[in-house]
XYZ file of N, CA and C in Angstrom:
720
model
N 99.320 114.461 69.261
C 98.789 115.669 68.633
C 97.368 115.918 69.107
N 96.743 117.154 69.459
C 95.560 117.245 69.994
C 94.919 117.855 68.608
N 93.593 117.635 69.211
C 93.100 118.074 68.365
C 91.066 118.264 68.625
N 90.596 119.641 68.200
C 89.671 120.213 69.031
C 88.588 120.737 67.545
N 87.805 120.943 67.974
C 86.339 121.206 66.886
C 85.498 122.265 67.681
N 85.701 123.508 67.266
C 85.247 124.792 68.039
C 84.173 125.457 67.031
N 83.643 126.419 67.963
C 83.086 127.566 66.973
C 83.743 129.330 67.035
N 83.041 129.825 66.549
C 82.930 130.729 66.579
C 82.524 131.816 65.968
N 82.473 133.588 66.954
C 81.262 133.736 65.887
C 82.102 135.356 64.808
N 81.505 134.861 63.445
C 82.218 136.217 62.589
C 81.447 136.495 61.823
N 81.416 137.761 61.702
C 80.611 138.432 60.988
C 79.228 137.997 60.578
N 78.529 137.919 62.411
C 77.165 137.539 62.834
C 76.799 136.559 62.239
N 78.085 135.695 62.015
C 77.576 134.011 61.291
C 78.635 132.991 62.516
N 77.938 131.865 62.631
C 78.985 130.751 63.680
C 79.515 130.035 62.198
N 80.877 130.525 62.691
C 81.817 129.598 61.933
C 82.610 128.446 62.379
N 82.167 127.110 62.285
C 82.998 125.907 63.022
C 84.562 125.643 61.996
N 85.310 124.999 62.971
C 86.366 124.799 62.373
C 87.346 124.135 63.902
N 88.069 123.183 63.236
C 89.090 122.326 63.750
C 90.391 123.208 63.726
N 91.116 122.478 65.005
C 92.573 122.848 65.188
C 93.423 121.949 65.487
N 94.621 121.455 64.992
C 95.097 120.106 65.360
C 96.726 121.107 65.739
N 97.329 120.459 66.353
C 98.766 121.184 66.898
C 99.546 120.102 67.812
N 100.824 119.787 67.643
C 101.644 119.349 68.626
C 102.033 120.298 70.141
N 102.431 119.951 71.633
C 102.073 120.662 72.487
C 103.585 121.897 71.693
N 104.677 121.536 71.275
C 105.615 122.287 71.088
C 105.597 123.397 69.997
N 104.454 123.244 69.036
C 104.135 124.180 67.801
C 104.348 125.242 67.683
N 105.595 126.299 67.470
C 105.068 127.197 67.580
C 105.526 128.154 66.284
N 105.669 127.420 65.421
C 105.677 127.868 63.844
C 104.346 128.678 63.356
N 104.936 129.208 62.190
C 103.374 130.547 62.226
C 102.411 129.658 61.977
N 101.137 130.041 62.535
C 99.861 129.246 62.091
C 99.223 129.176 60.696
N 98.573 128.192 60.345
C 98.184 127.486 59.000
C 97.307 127.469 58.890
N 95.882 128.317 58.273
C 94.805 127.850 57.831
C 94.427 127.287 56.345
N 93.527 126.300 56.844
C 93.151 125.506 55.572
C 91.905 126.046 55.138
N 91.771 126.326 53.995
C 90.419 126.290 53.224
C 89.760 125.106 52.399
N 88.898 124.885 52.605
C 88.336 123.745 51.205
C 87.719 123.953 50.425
N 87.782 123.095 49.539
C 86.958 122.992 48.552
C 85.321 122.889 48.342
N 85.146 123.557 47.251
C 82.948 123.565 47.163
C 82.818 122.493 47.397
N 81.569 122.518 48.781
C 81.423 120.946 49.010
C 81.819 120.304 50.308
N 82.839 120.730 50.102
C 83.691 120.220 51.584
C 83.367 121.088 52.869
N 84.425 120.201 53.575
C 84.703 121.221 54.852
C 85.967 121.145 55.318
N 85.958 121.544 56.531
C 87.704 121.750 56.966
C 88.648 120.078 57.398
N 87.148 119.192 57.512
C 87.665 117.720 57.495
C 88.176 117.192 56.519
N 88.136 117.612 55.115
C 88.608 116.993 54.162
C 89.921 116.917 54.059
N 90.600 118.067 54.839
C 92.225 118.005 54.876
C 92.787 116.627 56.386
N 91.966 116.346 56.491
C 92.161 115.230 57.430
C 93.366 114.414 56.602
N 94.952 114.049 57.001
C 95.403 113.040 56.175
C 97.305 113.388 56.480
N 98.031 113.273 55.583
C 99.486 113.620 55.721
C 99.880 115.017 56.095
N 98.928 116.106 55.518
C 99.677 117.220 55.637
C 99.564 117.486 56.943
N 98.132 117.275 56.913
C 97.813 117.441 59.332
C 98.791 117.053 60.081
N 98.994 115.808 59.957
C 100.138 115.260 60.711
C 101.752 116.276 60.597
N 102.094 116.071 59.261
C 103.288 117.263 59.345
C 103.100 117.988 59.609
N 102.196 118.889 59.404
C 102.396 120.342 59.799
C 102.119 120.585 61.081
N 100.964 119.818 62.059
C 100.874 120.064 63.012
C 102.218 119.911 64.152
N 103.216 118.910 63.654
C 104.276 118.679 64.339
C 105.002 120.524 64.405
N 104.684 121.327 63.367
C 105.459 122.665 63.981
C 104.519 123.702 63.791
N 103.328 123.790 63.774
C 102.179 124.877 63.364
C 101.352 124.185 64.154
N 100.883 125.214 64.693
C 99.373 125.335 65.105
C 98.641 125.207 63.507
N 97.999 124.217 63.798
C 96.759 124.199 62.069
C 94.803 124.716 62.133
N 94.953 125.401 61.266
C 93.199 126.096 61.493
C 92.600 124.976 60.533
N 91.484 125.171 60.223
C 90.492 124.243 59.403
C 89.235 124.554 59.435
N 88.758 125.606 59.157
C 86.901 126.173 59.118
C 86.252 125.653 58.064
N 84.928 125.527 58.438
C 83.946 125.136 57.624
C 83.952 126.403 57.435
N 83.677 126.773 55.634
C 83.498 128.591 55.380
C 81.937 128.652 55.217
N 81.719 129.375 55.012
C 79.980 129.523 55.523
C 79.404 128.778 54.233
N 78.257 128.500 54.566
C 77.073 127.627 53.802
C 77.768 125.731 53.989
N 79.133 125.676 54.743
C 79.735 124.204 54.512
C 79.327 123.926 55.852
N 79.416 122.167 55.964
C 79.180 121.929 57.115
C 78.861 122.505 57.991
N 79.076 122.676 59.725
C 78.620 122.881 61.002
C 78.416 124.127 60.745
N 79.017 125.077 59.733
C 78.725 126.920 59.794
C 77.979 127.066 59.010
N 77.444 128.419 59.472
C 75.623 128.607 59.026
C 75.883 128.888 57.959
N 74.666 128.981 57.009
C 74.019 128.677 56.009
C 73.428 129.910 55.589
N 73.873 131.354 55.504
C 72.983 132.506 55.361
C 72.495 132.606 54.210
N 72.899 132.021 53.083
C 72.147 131.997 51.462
C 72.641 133.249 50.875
N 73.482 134.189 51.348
C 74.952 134.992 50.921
C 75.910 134.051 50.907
N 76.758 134.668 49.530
C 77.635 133.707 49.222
C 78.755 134.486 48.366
N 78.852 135.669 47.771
C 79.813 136.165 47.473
C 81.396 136.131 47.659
N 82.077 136.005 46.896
C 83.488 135.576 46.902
C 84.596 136.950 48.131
N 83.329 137.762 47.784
C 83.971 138.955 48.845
C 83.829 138.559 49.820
N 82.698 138.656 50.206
C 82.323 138.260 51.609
C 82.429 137.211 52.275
N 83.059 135.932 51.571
C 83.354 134.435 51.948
C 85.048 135.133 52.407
N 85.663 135.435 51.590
C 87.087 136.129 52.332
C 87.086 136.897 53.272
N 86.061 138.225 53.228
C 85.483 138.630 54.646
C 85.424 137.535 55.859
N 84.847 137.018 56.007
C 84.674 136.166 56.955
C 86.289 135.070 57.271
N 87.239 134.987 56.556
C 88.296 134.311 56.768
C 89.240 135.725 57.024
N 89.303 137.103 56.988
C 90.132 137.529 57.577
C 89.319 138.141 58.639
N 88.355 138.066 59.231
C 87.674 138.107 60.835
C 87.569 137.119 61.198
N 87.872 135.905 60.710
C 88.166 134.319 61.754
C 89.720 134.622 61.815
N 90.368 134.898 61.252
C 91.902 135.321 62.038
C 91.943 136.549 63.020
N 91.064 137.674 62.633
C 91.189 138.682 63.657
C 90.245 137.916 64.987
N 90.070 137.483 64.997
C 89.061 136.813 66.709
C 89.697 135.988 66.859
N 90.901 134.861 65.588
C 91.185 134.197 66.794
C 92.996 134.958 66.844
N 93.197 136.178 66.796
C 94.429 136.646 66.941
C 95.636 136.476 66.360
N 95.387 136.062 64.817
C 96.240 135.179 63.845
C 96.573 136.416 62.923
N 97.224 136.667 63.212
C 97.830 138.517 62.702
C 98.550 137.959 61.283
N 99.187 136.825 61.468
C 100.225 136.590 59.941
C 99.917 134.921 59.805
N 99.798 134.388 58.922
C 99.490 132.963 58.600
C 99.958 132.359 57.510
N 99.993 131.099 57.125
C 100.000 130.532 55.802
C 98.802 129.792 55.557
N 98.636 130.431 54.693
C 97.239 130.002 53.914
C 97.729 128.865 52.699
N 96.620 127.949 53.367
C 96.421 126.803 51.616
C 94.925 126.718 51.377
N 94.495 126.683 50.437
C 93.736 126.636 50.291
C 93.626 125.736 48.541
N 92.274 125.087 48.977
C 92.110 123.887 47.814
C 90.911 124.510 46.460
N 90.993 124.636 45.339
C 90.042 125.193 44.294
C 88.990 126.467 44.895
N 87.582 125.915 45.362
C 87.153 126.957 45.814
C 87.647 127.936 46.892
N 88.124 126.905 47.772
C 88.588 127.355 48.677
C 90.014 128.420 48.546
N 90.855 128.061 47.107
C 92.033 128.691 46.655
C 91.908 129.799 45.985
N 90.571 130.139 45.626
C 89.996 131.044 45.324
C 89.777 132.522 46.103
N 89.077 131.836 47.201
C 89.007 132.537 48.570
C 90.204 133.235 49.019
N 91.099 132.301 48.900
C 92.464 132.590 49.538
C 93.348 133.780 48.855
N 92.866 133.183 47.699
C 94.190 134.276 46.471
C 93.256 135.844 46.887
N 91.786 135.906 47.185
C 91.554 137.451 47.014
C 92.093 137.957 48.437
N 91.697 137.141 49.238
C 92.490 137.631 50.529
C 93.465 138.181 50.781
N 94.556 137.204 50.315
C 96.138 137.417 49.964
C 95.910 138.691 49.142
N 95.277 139.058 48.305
C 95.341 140.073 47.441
C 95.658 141.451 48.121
N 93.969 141.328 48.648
C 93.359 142.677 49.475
C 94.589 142.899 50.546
N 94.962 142.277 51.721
C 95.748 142.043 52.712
C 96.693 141.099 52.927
N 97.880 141.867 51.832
C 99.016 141.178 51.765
C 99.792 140.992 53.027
N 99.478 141.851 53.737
C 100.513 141.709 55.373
C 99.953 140.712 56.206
N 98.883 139.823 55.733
C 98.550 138.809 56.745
C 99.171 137.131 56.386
N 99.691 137.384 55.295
C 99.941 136.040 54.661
C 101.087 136.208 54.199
N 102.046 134.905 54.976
C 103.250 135.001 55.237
C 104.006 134.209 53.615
N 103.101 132.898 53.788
C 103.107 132.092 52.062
C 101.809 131.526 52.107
N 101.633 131.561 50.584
C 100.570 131.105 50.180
C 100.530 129.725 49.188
N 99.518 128.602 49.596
C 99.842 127.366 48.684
C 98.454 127.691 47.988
N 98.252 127.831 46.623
C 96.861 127.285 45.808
C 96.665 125.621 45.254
N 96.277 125.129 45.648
C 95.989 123.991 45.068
C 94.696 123.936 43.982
N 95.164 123.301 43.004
C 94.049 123.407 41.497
C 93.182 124.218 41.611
N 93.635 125.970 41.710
C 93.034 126.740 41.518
C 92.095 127.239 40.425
N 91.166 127.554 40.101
C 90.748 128.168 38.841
C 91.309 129.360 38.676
N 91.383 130.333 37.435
C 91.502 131.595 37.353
C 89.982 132.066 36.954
N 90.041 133.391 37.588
C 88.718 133.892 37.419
C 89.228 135.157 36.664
N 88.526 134.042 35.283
C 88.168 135.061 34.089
C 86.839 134.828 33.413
N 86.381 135.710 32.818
C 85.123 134.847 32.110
C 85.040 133.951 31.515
N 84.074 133.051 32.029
C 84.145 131.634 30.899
C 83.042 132.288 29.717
N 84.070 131.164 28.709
C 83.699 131.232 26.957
C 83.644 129.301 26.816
N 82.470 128.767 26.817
C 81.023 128.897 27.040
C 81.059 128.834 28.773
N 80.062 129.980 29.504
C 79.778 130.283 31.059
C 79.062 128.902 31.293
N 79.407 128.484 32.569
C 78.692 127.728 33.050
C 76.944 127.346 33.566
N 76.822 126.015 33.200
C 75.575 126.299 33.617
C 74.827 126.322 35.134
N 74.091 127.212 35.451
C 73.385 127.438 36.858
C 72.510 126.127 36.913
N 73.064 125.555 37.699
C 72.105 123.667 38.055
C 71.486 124.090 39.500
N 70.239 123.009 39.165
C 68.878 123.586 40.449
C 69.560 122.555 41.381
N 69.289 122.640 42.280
C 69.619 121.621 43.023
C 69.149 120.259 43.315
N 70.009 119.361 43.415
C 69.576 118.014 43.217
C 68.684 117.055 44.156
N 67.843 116.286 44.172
C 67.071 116.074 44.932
C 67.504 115.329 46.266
N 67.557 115.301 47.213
C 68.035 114.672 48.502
C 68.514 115.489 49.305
N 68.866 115.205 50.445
C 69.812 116.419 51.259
C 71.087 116.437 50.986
N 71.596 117.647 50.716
C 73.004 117.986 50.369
C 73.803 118.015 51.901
N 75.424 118.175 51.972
C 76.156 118.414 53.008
C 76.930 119.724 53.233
N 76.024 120.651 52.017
C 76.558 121.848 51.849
C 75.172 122.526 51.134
N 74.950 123.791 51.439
C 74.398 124.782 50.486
C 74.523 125.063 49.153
N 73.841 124.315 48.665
C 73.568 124.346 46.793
C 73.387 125.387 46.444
N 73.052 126.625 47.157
C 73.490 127.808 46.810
C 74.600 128.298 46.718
N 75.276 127.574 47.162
C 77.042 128.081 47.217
C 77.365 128.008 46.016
N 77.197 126.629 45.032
C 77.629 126.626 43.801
C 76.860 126.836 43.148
N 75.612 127.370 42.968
C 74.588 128.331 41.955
C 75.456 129.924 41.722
N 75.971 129.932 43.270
C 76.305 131.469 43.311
C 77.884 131.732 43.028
N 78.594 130.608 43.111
C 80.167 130.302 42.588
C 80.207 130.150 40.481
N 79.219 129.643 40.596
C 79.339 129.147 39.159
C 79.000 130.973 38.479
N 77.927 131.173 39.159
C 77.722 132.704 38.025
C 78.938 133.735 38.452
N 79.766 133.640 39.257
C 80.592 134.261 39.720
C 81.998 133.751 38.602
N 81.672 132.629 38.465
C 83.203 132.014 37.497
C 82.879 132.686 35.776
N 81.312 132.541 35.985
C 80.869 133.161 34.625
C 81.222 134.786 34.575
N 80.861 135.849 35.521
C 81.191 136.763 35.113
C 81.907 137.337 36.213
N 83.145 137.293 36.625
C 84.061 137.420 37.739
C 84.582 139.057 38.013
N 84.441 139.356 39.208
C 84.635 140.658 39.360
C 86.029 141.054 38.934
N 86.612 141.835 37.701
C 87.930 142.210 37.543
C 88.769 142.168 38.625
N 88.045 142.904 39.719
C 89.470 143.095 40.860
C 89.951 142.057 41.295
N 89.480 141.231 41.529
C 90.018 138.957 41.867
C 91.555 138.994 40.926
N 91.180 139.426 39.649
C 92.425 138.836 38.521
C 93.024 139.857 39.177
N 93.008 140.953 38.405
C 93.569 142.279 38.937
C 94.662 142.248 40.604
N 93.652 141.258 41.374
C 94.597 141.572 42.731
C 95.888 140.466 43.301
N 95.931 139.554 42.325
C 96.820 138.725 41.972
C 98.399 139.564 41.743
N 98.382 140.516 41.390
C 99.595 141.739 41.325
C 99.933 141.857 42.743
N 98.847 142.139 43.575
C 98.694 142.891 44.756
C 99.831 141.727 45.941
N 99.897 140.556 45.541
C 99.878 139.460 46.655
C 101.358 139.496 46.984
N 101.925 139.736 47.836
C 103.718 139.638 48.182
C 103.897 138.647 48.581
N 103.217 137.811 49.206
C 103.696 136.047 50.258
C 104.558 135.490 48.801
N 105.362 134.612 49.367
C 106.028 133.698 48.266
C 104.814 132.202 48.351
N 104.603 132.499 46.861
C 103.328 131.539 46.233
C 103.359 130.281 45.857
N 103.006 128.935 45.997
C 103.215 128.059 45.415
C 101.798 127.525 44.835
N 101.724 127.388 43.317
C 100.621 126.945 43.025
C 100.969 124.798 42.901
N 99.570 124.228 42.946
C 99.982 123.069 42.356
C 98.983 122.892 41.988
N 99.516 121.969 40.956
C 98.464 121.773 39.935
C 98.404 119.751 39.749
N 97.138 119.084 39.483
C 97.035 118.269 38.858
C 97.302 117.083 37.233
N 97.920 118.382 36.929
C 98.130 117.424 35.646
C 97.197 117.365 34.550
N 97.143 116.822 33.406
C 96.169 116.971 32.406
C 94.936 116.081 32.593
N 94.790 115.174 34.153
C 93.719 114.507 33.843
C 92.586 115.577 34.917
N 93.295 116.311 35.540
C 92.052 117.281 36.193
C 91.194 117.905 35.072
N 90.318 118.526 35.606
C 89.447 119.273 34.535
C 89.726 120.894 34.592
N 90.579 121.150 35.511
C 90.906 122.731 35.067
C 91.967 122.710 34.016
N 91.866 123.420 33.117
C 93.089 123.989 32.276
C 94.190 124.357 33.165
N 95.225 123.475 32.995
C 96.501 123.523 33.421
C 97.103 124.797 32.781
N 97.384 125.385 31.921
C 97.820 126.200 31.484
C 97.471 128.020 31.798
N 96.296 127.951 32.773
C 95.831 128.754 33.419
C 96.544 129.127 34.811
N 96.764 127.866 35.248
C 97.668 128.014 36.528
C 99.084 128.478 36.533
N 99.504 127.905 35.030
C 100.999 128.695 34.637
C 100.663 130.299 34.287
N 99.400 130.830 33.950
C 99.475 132.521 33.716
C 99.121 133.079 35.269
N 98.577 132.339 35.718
C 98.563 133.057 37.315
C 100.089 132.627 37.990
N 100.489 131.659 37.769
C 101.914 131.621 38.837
C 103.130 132.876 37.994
N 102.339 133.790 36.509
C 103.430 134.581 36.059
C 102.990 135.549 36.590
N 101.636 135.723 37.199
C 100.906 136.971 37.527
C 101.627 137.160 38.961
N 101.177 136.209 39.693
C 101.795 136.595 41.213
C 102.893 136.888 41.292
N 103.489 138.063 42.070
C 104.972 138.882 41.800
C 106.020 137.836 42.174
N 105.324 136.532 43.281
C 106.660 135.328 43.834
C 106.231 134.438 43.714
N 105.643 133.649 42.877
C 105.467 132.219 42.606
C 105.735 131.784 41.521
N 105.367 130.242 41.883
C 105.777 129.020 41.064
C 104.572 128.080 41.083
N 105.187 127.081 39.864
C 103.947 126.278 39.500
C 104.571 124.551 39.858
N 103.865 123.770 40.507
C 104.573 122.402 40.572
C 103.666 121.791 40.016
N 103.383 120.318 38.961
C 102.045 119.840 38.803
C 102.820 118.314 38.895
N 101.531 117.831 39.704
C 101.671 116.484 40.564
C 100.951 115.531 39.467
N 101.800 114.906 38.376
C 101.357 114.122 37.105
C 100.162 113.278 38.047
N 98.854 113.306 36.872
C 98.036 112.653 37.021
C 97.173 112.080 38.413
N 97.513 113.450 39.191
C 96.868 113.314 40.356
C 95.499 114.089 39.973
N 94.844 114.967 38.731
C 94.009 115.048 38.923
C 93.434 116.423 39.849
N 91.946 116.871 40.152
C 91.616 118.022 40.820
C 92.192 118.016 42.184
N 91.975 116.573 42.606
C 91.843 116.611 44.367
C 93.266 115.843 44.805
N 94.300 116.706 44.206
C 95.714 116.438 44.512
C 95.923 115.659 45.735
N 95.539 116.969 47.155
C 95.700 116.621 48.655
C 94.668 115.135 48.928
N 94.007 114.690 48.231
C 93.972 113.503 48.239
C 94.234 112.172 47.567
N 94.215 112.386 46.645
C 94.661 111.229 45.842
C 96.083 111.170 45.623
N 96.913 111.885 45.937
C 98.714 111.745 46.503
C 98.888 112.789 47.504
N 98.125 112.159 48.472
C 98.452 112.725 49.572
C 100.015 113.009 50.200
N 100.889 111.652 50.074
C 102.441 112.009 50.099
C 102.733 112.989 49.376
N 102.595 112.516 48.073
C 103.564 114.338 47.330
C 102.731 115.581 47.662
N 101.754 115.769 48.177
C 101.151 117.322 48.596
C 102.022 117.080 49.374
N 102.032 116.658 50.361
C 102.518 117.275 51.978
C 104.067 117.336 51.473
N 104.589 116.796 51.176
C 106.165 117.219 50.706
C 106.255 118.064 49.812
N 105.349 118.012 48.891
C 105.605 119.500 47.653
C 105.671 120.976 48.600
N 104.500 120.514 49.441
C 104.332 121.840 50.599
C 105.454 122.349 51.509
N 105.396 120.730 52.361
C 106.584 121.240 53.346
C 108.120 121.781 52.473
N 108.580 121.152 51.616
C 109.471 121.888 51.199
C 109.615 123.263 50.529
N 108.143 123.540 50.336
C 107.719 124.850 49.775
C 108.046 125.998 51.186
N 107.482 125.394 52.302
C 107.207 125.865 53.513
C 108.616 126.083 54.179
N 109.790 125.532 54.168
C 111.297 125.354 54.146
C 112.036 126.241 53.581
N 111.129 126.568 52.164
C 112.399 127.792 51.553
C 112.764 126.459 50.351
N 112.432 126.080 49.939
C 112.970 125.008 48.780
C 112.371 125.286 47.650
N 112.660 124.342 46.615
C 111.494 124.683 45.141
C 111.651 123.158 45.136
N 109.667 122.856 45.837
C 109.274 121.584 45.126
C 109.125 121.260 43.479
N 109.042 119.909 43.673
C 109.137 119.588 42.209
C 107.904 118.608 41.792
N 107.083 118.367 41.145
C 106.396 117.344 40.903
C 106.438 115.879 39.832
N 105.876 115.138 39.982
C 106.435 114.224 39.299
C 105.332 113.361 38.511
């Protein structure tokens, strides 16, 4: 399996991001999003390996993360902006998108706005963006060097606090067949949130991977990549 660490440039920002692919791939292409914090390395693990055996796989740092710049804009619009002009430059007309919490975030408005680019969609321990009752608090940033822009989550958190209607609202909008997964009761999102968005989206479902917690794709890394690939097959995963 090869595998390459590029840039490129969108919407007058360099956006880095990995591509891993077998030479025979030629299943629709897969971009990954991550989570606040992360970058496109964090999906490093089981699902890479499968999927790259029949997809070409994307993996960007989204702006303010790792190797991509840091503009101190951070809007949930404009972070999806920039992921459907990293598919228009790199010629990725239809895709499957996964994307992990923040990053699933990103993904669902995308899918929203431009349903014809996203073929299926996976959310992993998504939040729903509704207003929080008590809003979160805006934390200064902590002393040392970070591996991400602490503005990202100054400017995510007041965004979870008072969330632009059209985000929920465009959850109607999304046609890909959806698979949410969820962690179980020891994550810290309300599980029961992910069951009113998997009723919202016109084709999804909800799988929750007992006691795996926020960071599913890692801490059971086997059951993601099989909840997926069989999602990805035309099946209805199951969790356990």
């Amino acid at each position: 399996m090869s595998e390459e660490v590029s840039t490129v440039s969108v919407n007058g920002l360099r956006i880095a991001y990995r591509t891993w692919a077998e030479d025979n791939a030629e299943g629709t292409p897969v971009v990954l999003l991550h989570c606040l914090g992360e970058d496109g390395e964090d999906w490093r693990g089981p699902l890479i390996s499968r999927l790259a055996a029949a997809h070409p796989v994307f993996a960007p740092d989204l702006r303010g993360h790792g190797r991509s710049d840091w503009p101190g804009e951070y809007g949930l619009d404009a972070v999806s902006a920039d992921v459907l002009a990293f598919l228009d430059v790199l010629g990725l007309d239809r895709v499957i998108l996964i994307g992990h919490s923040y990053g699933s975030v990103v993904a669902g408005i995308l899918a929203g706005k431009h349903p014809s680019r996203v073929e299926r969609l996976v959310l992993e321990e998504t939040p729903a963006m509704l207003p929080l009752d008590p809003p979160r608090e805006i934390r200064d940033k902590p002393d040392g060097p970070q591996a991400f822009d602490w503005e990202v989550r100054r400017q995510f958190d007041r965004q979870r606090n008072d969330p632009d209607p059209r985000w929920w609202e465009g959850l109607t909008e999304i046609t890909a067949p959806t698979l949410l997964i969820g962690g179980g009761p020891s994550s810290h999102l309300p599980q029961e949130d992910m069951a009113v968005m998997a009723e919202r989206i016109p084709e999804a479902s909800l799988v929750t991977v007992e006691d795996a917690g926020h960071l599913v794709h890692e801490d059971r890394p086997g059951e993601f990549a099989a909840a997926v690939q069989t999602f990805l097959a035309g099946g209805s995963p199951s969790g356990r």
